[in-house]
Amino acid sequence: MVSTTLLELPKKFLESLHSPFVGRDEEAKVLTLALLTKEHIVLIGEPGTAKSALARRAADLLNAKFFMYLLTKYTEPAELFGALDVNALKQGIYKRITKERLPESELAFLDEIFNANSAILNALLSLLNERVIYDGYNVIKVPLRTLISASNRVPDEPELEALYDRLLLRHYAKPVGEDMWKDLLDSSWELEFTEKWKVREPIMSVQDLDRLYNMLPEVDLSQIKSKLLKLYVMLEEKGVHLTDRRKGKVLKIVSAHALLNSRTKATEEDLIVLKYIAPREIDDFEKVSALLSEELKTPIKYMRELNEIFNNIKEAGKYVEAASESDPRLIDMIRSLRATKDRVISLGRESGDEKVEEFSREVASEIDKLVEKVGRKLGIYT
């Protein structure tokens, strides 16, 4: 039996994670999905887009052991994995002092990860894939759950392909738009000079994440597999290629998205996670999002159609006000409006989303008012 309390934790964590930051809902969401699935993430974008701040807050909200570092091509393995223990070496024992280094972290943030040199690159590949570090004659098992990485570019070097593919979740972190600048000023001030957003106690623990991870196989995926396969074909046709590794792991992220929405049954809406997995190049992010918004029954798609209907109703209202009482199109309009109302109510029910249903009721109410207006113009009871 699924614990309701446990299912509520991911959403609470997500809300607390993005609350201090303006316009960073998507970054917080993809980071949460990475934590739920034990996968790794790369945030691509210019400096100053809250990437490291989100990572640090996530660690605080989990009370997880955290490590962060900025990589350059000159970074030495000892900086990440710990210096050699000289005293042990004198006794013929090869080991590192790993305290407060990457091998002991549960959550880590590596900035400019694609600057990694070959020595670090090789160590990172086994770390990401197997959660071990091969160090000389030693195999160091690490408790790392998720590596959050950042870069201001998409790598084009062949030697970085394997690393880039192992970062299953990818997100393009853009600067916030002009409409959010005022809120950005206020939130930056609060973060700098107040304790409003200080984490006083964890939202959940790493052990909670483990229990949620064990729930992923319990999510019912039966309704979305055929649609997912169709989307794979469509993406290939658009020139967006997913490796077999990425194709195979999508269902795990879909399951996590369902749990994030307190559900144990996946719906088409959960396939939106493809926008974090399919893109490779910067242009792909917009291309994939556009395809998904057209093909998936998501709240955004329902809201778009309802908004279009709402605007048409407003325009129709202006026409009715200007029309004469003998305008023959008014009778046809009543029939058309009643059919439109049925469609609006159907969209609300079909969406399964509270906000969409609420808006559908508002639009239906506007339609009723317009039908009454037409009826009064015609001098009939409606």
Short mmCIF file of C-alpha atoms in Angstrom, two decimals:
data_model
loop_
_atom_site.label_atom_id
_atom_site.label_comp_id
_atom_site.label_asym_id
_atom_site.label_seq_id
_atom_site.Cartn_x
_atom_site.Cartn_y
_atom_site.Cartn_z
CA MET A 1 0.00 0.00 0.00
CA VAL A 2 1.37 3.44 -1.00
CA SER A 3 1.94 5.88 1.82
CA THR A 4 -0.02 9.09 1.19
CA THR A 5 2.35 11.03 3.43
CA LEU A 6 5.37 9.81 1.47
CA LEU A 7 3.71 10.75 -1.84
CA GLU A 8 3.21 14.30 -0.59
CA LEU A 9 6.92 14.86 0.09
CA PRO A 10 8.24 15.37 -3.47
CA LYS A 11 5.79 18.19 -4.20
CA LYS A 12 6.58 19.87 -0.86
CA PHE A 13 10.29 19.54 -1.60
CA LEU A 14 9.85 21.04 -5.09
CA GLU A 15 7.84 23.99 -3.79
CA SER A 16 10.39 24.74 -1.09
CA LEU A 17 13.27 24.36 -3.54
CA HIS A 18 12.09 26.94 -6.07
CA SER A 19 10.34 29.35 -3.67
CA PRO A 20 13.29 31.75 -3.09
CA PHE A 21 14.16 31.96 -6.78
CA VAL A 22 12.29 33.91 -9.46
CA GLY A 23 11.54 32.05 -12.69
CA ARG A 24 13.39 28.87 -11.69
CA ASP A 25 10.43 26.46 -11.45
CA GLU A 26 11.66 24.31 -14.35
CA GLU A 27 15.20 24.06 -13.01
CA ALA A 28 13.85 23.00 -9.61
CA LYS A 29 11.55 20.45 -11.24
CA VAL A 30 14.23 18.76 -13.33
CA LEU A 31 16.55 18.67 -10.30
CA THR A 32 13.82 17.01 -8.22
CA LEU A 33 13.24 14.41 -10.94
CA ALA A 34 16.98 13.65 -10.95
CA LEU A 35 16.93 13.10 -7.18
CA LEU A 36 13.88 10.84 -7.33
CA THR A 37 15.46 8.64 -10.02
CA LYS A 38 19.14 8.61 -8.94
CA GLU A 39 20.01 10.15 -12.30
CA HIS A 40 22.38 12.98 -13.14
CA ILE A 41 21.66 16.38 -14.60
CA VAL A 42 23.36 19.15 -16.55
CA LEU A 43 22.08 22.73 -16.45
CA ILE A 44 23.25 24.61 -19.52
CA GLY A 45 23.32 28.40 -19.52
CA GLU A 46 25.21 31.55 -18.70
CA PRO A 47 26.55 32.19 -15.18
CA GLY A 48 24.22 33.80 -12.65
CA THR A 49 21.11 31.72 -13.34
CA ALA A 50 20.88 30.20 -9.83
CA LYS A 51 22.31 26.81 -10.80
CA SER A 52 24.69 26.38 -7.86
CA ALA A 53 22.24 28.06 -5.45
CA LEU A 54 19.55 25.52 -6.34
CA ALA A 55 21.98 22.65 -5.83
CA ARG A 56 23.06 23.93 -2.42
CA ARG A 57 19.45 24.49 -1.31
CA ALA A 58 18.50 20.97 -2.47
CA ALA A 59 21.26 19.55 -0.26
CA ASP A 60 20.05 21.63 2.69
CA LEU A 61 16.44 20.51 2.19
CA LEU A 62 17.64 16.88 2.27
CA ASN A 63 20.29 17.36 4.93
CA ALA A 64 22.56 15.55 2.45
CA LYS A 65 26.37 15.54 2.38
CA PHE A 66 27.23 18.08 -0.30
CA PHE A 67 30.30 18.81 -2.40
CA MET A 68 30.76 21.51 -5.04
CA TYR A 69 33.67 22.49 -7.25
CA LEU A 70 34.50 24.55 -10.32
CA LEU A 71 36.41 22.52 -12.89
CA THR A 72 39.15 23.88 -15.13
CA LYS A 73 41.41 21.98 -17.50
CA TYR A 74 44.09 22.21 -14.79
CA THR A 75 41.97 20.66 -12.01
CA GLU A 76 43.81 17.75 -10.42
CA PRO A 77 42.08 14.50 -9.31
CA ALA A 78 43.19 15.21 -5.72
CA GLU A 79 41.03 18.35 -5.68
CA LEU A 80 37.91 16.27 -6.23
CA PHE A 81 38.75 12.87 -4.80
CA GLY A 82 41.07 13.83 -1.94
CA ALA A 83 44.83 14.04 -1.51
CA LEU A 84 46.97 10.94 -1.09
CA ASP A 85 47.46 9.89 2.52
CA VAL A 86 51.25 10.33 2.89
CA ASN A 87 51.43 8.46 6.21
CA ALA A 88 49.61 5.47 4.73
CA LEU A 89 51.83 5.62 1.66
CA LYS A 90 54.93 5.28 3.87
CA GLN A 91 53.47 2.00 5.05
CA GLY A 92 52.92 0.86 1.48
CA ILE A 93 49.19 1.60 1.53
CA TYR A 94 47.76 3.66 -1.33
CA LYS A 95 44.67 5.58 -0.23
CA ARG A 96 43.17 9.04 -0.33
CA ILE A 97 41.92 11.36 2.40
CA THR A 98 38.36 11.66 1.18
CA LYS A 99 36.83 13.68 4.02
CA GLU A 100 34.57 16.44 2.65
CA ARG A 101 35.51 15.47 -0.90
CA LEU A 102 33.43 14.05 -3.75
CA PRO A 103 33.77 10.36 -2.72
CA GLU A 104 31.84 11.03 0.53
CA SER A 105 29.10 13.27 -0.92
CA GLU A 106 25.47 12.26 -1.44
CA LEU A 107 24.77 15.24 -3.66
CA ALA A 108 27.39 17.09 -5.69
CA PHE A 109 27.62 20.13 -7.95
CA LEU A 110 30.36 20.39 -10.56
CA ASP A 111 30.49 23.70 -12.41
CA GLU A 112 31.82 23.81 -15.98
CA ILE A 113 31.93 20.03 -16.08
CA PHE A 114 33.00 19.91 -19.72
CA ASN A 115 36.33 21.45 -18.76
CA ALA A 116 37.27 18.09 -17.22
CA ASN A 117 40.66 16.79 -18.33
CA SER A 118 41.16 13.15 -19.34
CA ALA A 119 42.19 11.97 -15.84
CA ILE A 120 39.07 13.40 -14.23
CA LEU A 121 36.86 12.50 -17.18
CA ASN A 122 37.68 8.79 -16.86
CA ALA A 123 36.99 8.86 -13.12
CA LEU A 124 33.68 10.68 -13.63
CA LEU A 125 32.41 8.11 -16.14
CA SER A 126 32.67 5.25 -13.66
CA LEU A 127 31.39 7.48 -10.86
CA LEU A 128 28.23 8.38 -12.79
CA ASN A 129 27.54 4.93 -14.14
CA GLU A 130 28.61 2.58 -11.38
CA ARG A 131 28.92 4.84 -8.29
CA VAL A 132 32.55 3.77 -7.90
CA ILE A 133 35.93 5.45 -8.37
CA TYR A 134 38.79 3.34 -9.70
CA ASP A 135 41.85 4.82 -8.00
CA GLY A 136 45.06 2.95 -8.57
CA TYR A 137 44.53 -0.51 -7.05
CA ASN A 138 41.52 0.66 -5.06
CA VAL A 139 37.83 0.65 -5.90
CA ILE A 140 36.07 3.35 -3.88
CA LYS A 141 32.31 2.93 -3.55
CA VAL A 142 30.56 6.27 -3.26
CA PRO A 143 27.15 7.21 -1.77
CA LEU A 144 26.53 9.80 -4.51
CA ARG A 145 22.86 9.93 -5.41
CA THR A 146 22.84 12.65 -8.03
CA LEU A 147 25.48 14.78 -9.69
CA ILE A 148 24.23 18.22 -10.66
CA SER A 149 26.52 19.71 -13.26
CA ALA A 150 26.58 23.02 -15.07
CA SER A 151 28.08 24.40 -18.25
CA ASN A 152 27.71 27.45 -20.44
CA ARG A 153 27.86 25.31 -23.58
CA VAL A 154 26.90 22.04 -25.22
CA PRO A 155 30.04 19.93 -25.78
CA ASP A 156 31.10 19.16 -29.33
CA GLU A 157 34.32 17.26 -28.56
CA PRO A 158 34.08 13.51 -29.32
CA GLU A 159 35.82 12.64 -26.04
CA LEU A 160 32.97 14.29 -24.10
CA GLU A 161 30.14 12.39 -25.83
CA ALA A 162 30.06 9.56 -23.30
CA LEU A 163 29.98 11.96 -20.35
CA TYR A 164 27.24 14.08 -21.93
CA ASP A 165 25.10 11.00 -22.61
CA ARG A 166 25.38 9.86 -18.99
CA LEU A 167 23.87 13.16 -17.86
CA LEU A 168 20.37 11.91 -18.56
CA LEU A 169 18.50 15.09 -17.65
CA ARG A 170 19.34 18.31 -19.44
CA HIS A 171 17.88 21.77 -19.11
CA TYR A 172 18.62 25.11 -20.77
CA ALA A 173 18.63 27.71 -17.96
CA LYS A 174 17.86 31.08 -19.53
CA PRO A 175 17.98 34.48 -17.79
CA VAL A 176 14.56 35.58 -16.49
CA GLY A 177 12.44 37.77 -18.73
CA GLU A 178 11.91 41.51 -18.31
CA ASP A 179 8.48 40.92 -16.76
CA MET A 180 10.21 39.24 -13.79
CA TRP A 181 12.96 41.77 -13.14
CA LYS A 182 11.09 43.53 -10.32
CA ASP A 183 10.45 40.23 -8.52
CA LEU A 184 14.11 39.33 -9.10
CA LEU A 185 15.23 42.49 -7.27
CA ASP A 186 13.00 41.70 -4.30
CA SER A 187 14.00 38.04 -4.04
CA SER A 188 17.72 38.80 -4.40
CA TRP A 189 17.44 41.30 -1.55
CA GLU A 190 15.62 38.81 0.66
CA LEU A 191 18.22 36.11 0.00
CA GLU A 192 21.08 38.50 0.75
CA PHE A 193 19.82 40.35 3.81
CA THR A 194 17.05 38.33 5.46
CA GLU A 195 16.60 34.83 6.80
CA LYS A 196 13.20 34.37 5.15
CA TRP A 197 14.40 31.48 3.01
CA LYS A 198 16.84 29.90 5.44
CA VAL A 199 16.33 26.13 5.63
CA ARG A 200 15.52 25.46 9.27
CA GLU A 201 14.74 21.77 8.89
CA PRO A 202 14.86 19.27 6.00
CA ILE A 203 11.72 18.62 3.95
CA MET A 204 12.69 14.99 3.45
CA SER A 205 15.72 12.74 3.83
CA VAL A 206 17.89 10.70 1.50
CA GLN A 207 16.17 7.66 3.03
CA ASP A 208 12.80 9.09 1.92
CA LEU A 209 14.24 9.43 -1.57
CA ASP A 210 15.25 5.76 -1.46
CA ARG A 211 11.71 4.75 -0.48
CA LEU A 212 10.28 6.86 -3.30
CA TYR A 213 12.78 5.32 -5.72
CA ASN A 214 11.51 1.88 -4.73
CA MET A 215 8.00 3.03 -5.62
CA LEU A 216 8.91 3.83 -9.24
CA PRO A 217 8.20 0.25 -10.48
CA GLU A 218 4.73 0.45 -8.90
CA VAL A 219 3.62 3.25 -11.22
CA ASP A 220 1.17 2.04 -13.89
CA LEU A 221 2.69 2.93 -17.28
CA SER A 222 0.23 0.99 -19.45
CA GLN A 223 -1.53 4.02 -20.90
CA ILE A 224 1.51 5.91 -22.17
CA LYS A 225 3.87 3.40 -23.80
CA SER A 226 2.32 3.46 -27.27
CA LYS A 227 2.27 7.28 -27.27
CA LEU A 228 5.90 7.35 -26.15
CA LEU A 229 6.93 5.14 -29.09
CA LYS A 230 5.12 7.48 -31.48
CA LEU A 231 6.94 10.44 -29.99
CA TYR A 232 10.29 8.69 -30.52
CA VAL A 233 9.45 8.39 -34.22
CA MET A 234 8.35 12.03 -34.43
CA LEU A 235 11.53 13.22 -32.73
CA GLU A 236 13.70 11.23 -35.15
CA GLU A 237 11.80 12.81 -38.05
CA LYS A 238 12.60 16.22 -36.56
CA GLY A 239 16.29 15.31 -36.42
CA VAL A 240 16.36 14.79 -32.64
CA HIS A 241 18.08 11.46 -31.96
CA LEU A 242 18.02 9.67 -28.60
CA THR A 243 20.59 7.00 -27.84
CA ASP A 244 19.33 3.60 -26.75
CA ARG A 245 20.43 4.42 -23.20
CA ARG A 246 18.24 7.52 -23.14
CA LYS A 247 15.25 5.83 -24.77
CA GLY A 248 15.40 3.04 -22.20
CA LYS A 249 15.48 5.38 -19.20
CA VAL A 250 12.57 7.64 -20.16
CA LEU A 251 9.98 5.47 -18.40
CA LYS A 252 11.83 5.88 -15.10
CA ILE A 253 11.56 9.67 -15.38
CA VAL A 254 7.92 9.38 -16.44
CA SER A 255 7.22 7.35 -13.29
CA ALA A 256 8.97 9.96 -11.16
CA HIS A 257 6.91 12.73 -12.76
CA ALA A 258 3.73 10.84 -11.85
CA LEU A 259 4.91 10.47 -8.23
CA LEU A 260 5.83 14.16 -8.18
CA ASN A 261 2.17 14.81 -8.96
CA SER A 262 1.09 12.37 -6.20
CA ARG A 263 -0.10 9.75 -8.72
CA THR A 264 0.73 6.07 -9.15
CA LYS A 265 -0.66 5.98 -12.69
CA ALA A 266 1.13 7.74 -15.54
CA THR A 267 -0.82 9.91 -17.98
CA GLU A 268 0.11 11.66 -21.23
CA GLU A 269 1.00 14.71 -19.18
CA ASP A 270 3.96 12.82 -17.70
CA LEU A 271 5.54 12.40 -21.14
CA ILE A 272 6.43 16.09 -20.95
CA VAL A 273 9.68 14.89 -19.30
CA LEU A 274 10.98 14.17 -22.80
CA LYS A 275 11.87 17.85 -23.01
CA TYR A 276 14.56 17.17 -20.39
CA ILE A 277 15.89 14.00 -22.05
CA ALA A 278 15.64 14.32 -25.84
CA PRO A 279 17.47 17.62 -26.57
CA ARG A 280 21.13 17.57 -27.41
CA GLU A 281 21.84 20.91 -29.08
CA ILE A 282 20.56 24.25 -27.75
CA ASP A 283 18.08 24.52 -30.64
CA ASP A 284 16.64 21.12 -29.71
CA PHE A 285 15.19 22.42 -26.44
CA GLU A 286 12.71 24.67 -28.23
CA LYS A 287 12.08 22.12 -30.97
CA VAL A 288 11.21 19.33 -28.52
CA SER A 289 9.05 21.59 -26.32
CA ALA A 290 7.06 22.73 -29.37
CA LEU A 291 6.46 19.14 -30.48
CA LEU A 292 5.34 18.03 -27.03
CA SER A 293 3.00 21.00 -26.56
CA GLU A 294 1.25 20.02 -29.79
CA GLU A 295 1.13 16.27 -29.24
CA LEU A 296 0.43 15.86 -25.53
CA LYS A 297 -2.75 16.38 -23.59
CA THR A 298 -1.17 18.64 -21.01
CA PRO A 299 -2.83 21.38 -18.94
CA ILE A 300 -1.03 23.96 -21.10
CA LYS A 301 -2.62 22.54 -24.24
CA TYR A 302 -6.11 22.56 -22.69
CA MET A 303 -5.62 26.11 -21.41
CA ARG A 304 -4.49 27.25 -24.85
CA GLU A 305 -7.65 25.93 -26.48
CA LEU A 306 -9.87 27.36 -23.74
CA ASN A 307 -8.16 30.75 -24.07
CA GLU A 308 -8.79 30.69 -27.81
CA ILE A 309 -12.48 29.93 -27.21
CA PHE A 310 -12.67 32.64 -24.53
CA ASN A 311 -11.23 35.25 -26.91
CA ASN A 312 -13.64 34.16 -29.65
CA ILE A 313 -16.56 34.58 -27.21
CA LYS A 314 -15.42 38.13 -26.44
CA GLU A 315 -15.27 38.94 -30.16
CA ALA A 316 -18.68 37.35 -30.71
CA GLY A 317 -20.07 39.54 -27.92
CA LYS A 318 -18.96 42.67 -29.78
CA TYR A 319 -20.62 41.36 -32.94
CA VAL A 320 -23.91 40.71 -31.11
CA GLU A 321 -23.94 44.25 -29.67
CA ALA A 322 -23.57 45.73 -33.17
CA ALA A 323 -25.95 43.29 -34.94
CA SER A 324 -29.54 44.12 -35.85
CA GLU A 325 -32.47 42.17 -34.41
CA SER A 326 -33.19 40.66 -37.83
CA ASP A 327 -29.66 39.34 -38.37
CA PRO A 328 -30.22 35.69 -39.43
CA ARG A 329 -26.81 34.67 -38.12
CA LEU A 330 -27.91 35.20 -34.53
CA ILE A 331 -30.08 32.05 -34.54
CA ASP A 332 -27.17 29.97 -35.86
CA MET A 333 -24.96 31.57 -33.23
CA ILE A 334 -27.10 30.20 -30.39
CA ARG A 335 -26.73 26.64 -31.72
CA SER A 336 -23.00 27.14 -32.22
CA LEU A 337 -22.55 28.57 -28.70
CA ARG A 338 -24.34 25.60 -27.10
CA ALA A 339 -22.08 23.17 -28.99
CA THR A 340 -19.04 25.21 -27.92
CA LYS A 341 -20.15 25.06 -24.29
CA ASP A 342 -20.30 21.25 -24.49
CA ARG A 343 -16.74 21.29 -25.85
CA VAL A 344 -15.57 23.62 -23.06
CA ILE A 345 -17.05 21.42 -20.32
CA SER A 346 -15.55 18.34 -21.97
CA LEU A 347 -12.08 19.96 -22.04
CA GLY A 348 -12.30 20.70 -18.31
CA ARG A 349 -13.28 17.16 -17.40
CA GLU A 350 -10.79 15.55 -19.76
CA SER A 351 -7.85 17.59 -18.43
CA GLY A 352 -8.11 16.26 -14.88
CA ASP A 353 -6.46 19.51 -13.80
CA GLU A 354 -8.03 21.77 -11.14
CA LYS A 355 -7.03 25.06 -12.76
CA VAL A 356 -8.17 23.94 -16.21
CA GLU A 357 -11.54 22.80 -14.82
CA GLU A 358 -11.98 26.10 -13.00
CA PHE A 359 -11.20 28.08 -16.16
CA SER A 360 -13.53 25.89 -18.23
CA ARG A 361 -16.35 26.78 -15.84
CA GLU A 362 -15.54 30.48 -16.27
CA VAL A 363 -15.60 30.15 -20.06
CA ALA A 364 -18.87 28.17 -19.92
CA SER A 365 -20.37 30.96 -17.79
CA GLU A 366 -19.32 33.56 -20.40
CA ILE A 367 -20.99 31.45 -23.08
CA ASP A 368 -24.24 31.36 -21.06
CA LYS A 369 -24.16 35.16 -20.74
CA LEU A 370 -23.67 35.54 -24.47
CA VAL A 371 -26.51 33.13 -25.26
CA GLU A 372 -28.78 35.23 -23.01
CA LYS A 373 -27.63 38.40 -24.76
CA VAL A 374 -28.43 36.91 -28.18
CA GLY A 375 -31.79 35.74 -26.87
CA ARG A 376 -32.68 39.20 -25.62
CA LYS A 377 -31.63 40.72 -28.93
CA LEU A 378 -33.94 38.27 -30.76
CA GLY A 379 -36.74 38.74 -28.25
CA ILE A 380 -36.93 35.04 -27.39
CA TYR A 381 -36.48 33.05 -24.20
CA THR A 382 -33.25 31.00 -24.16
#
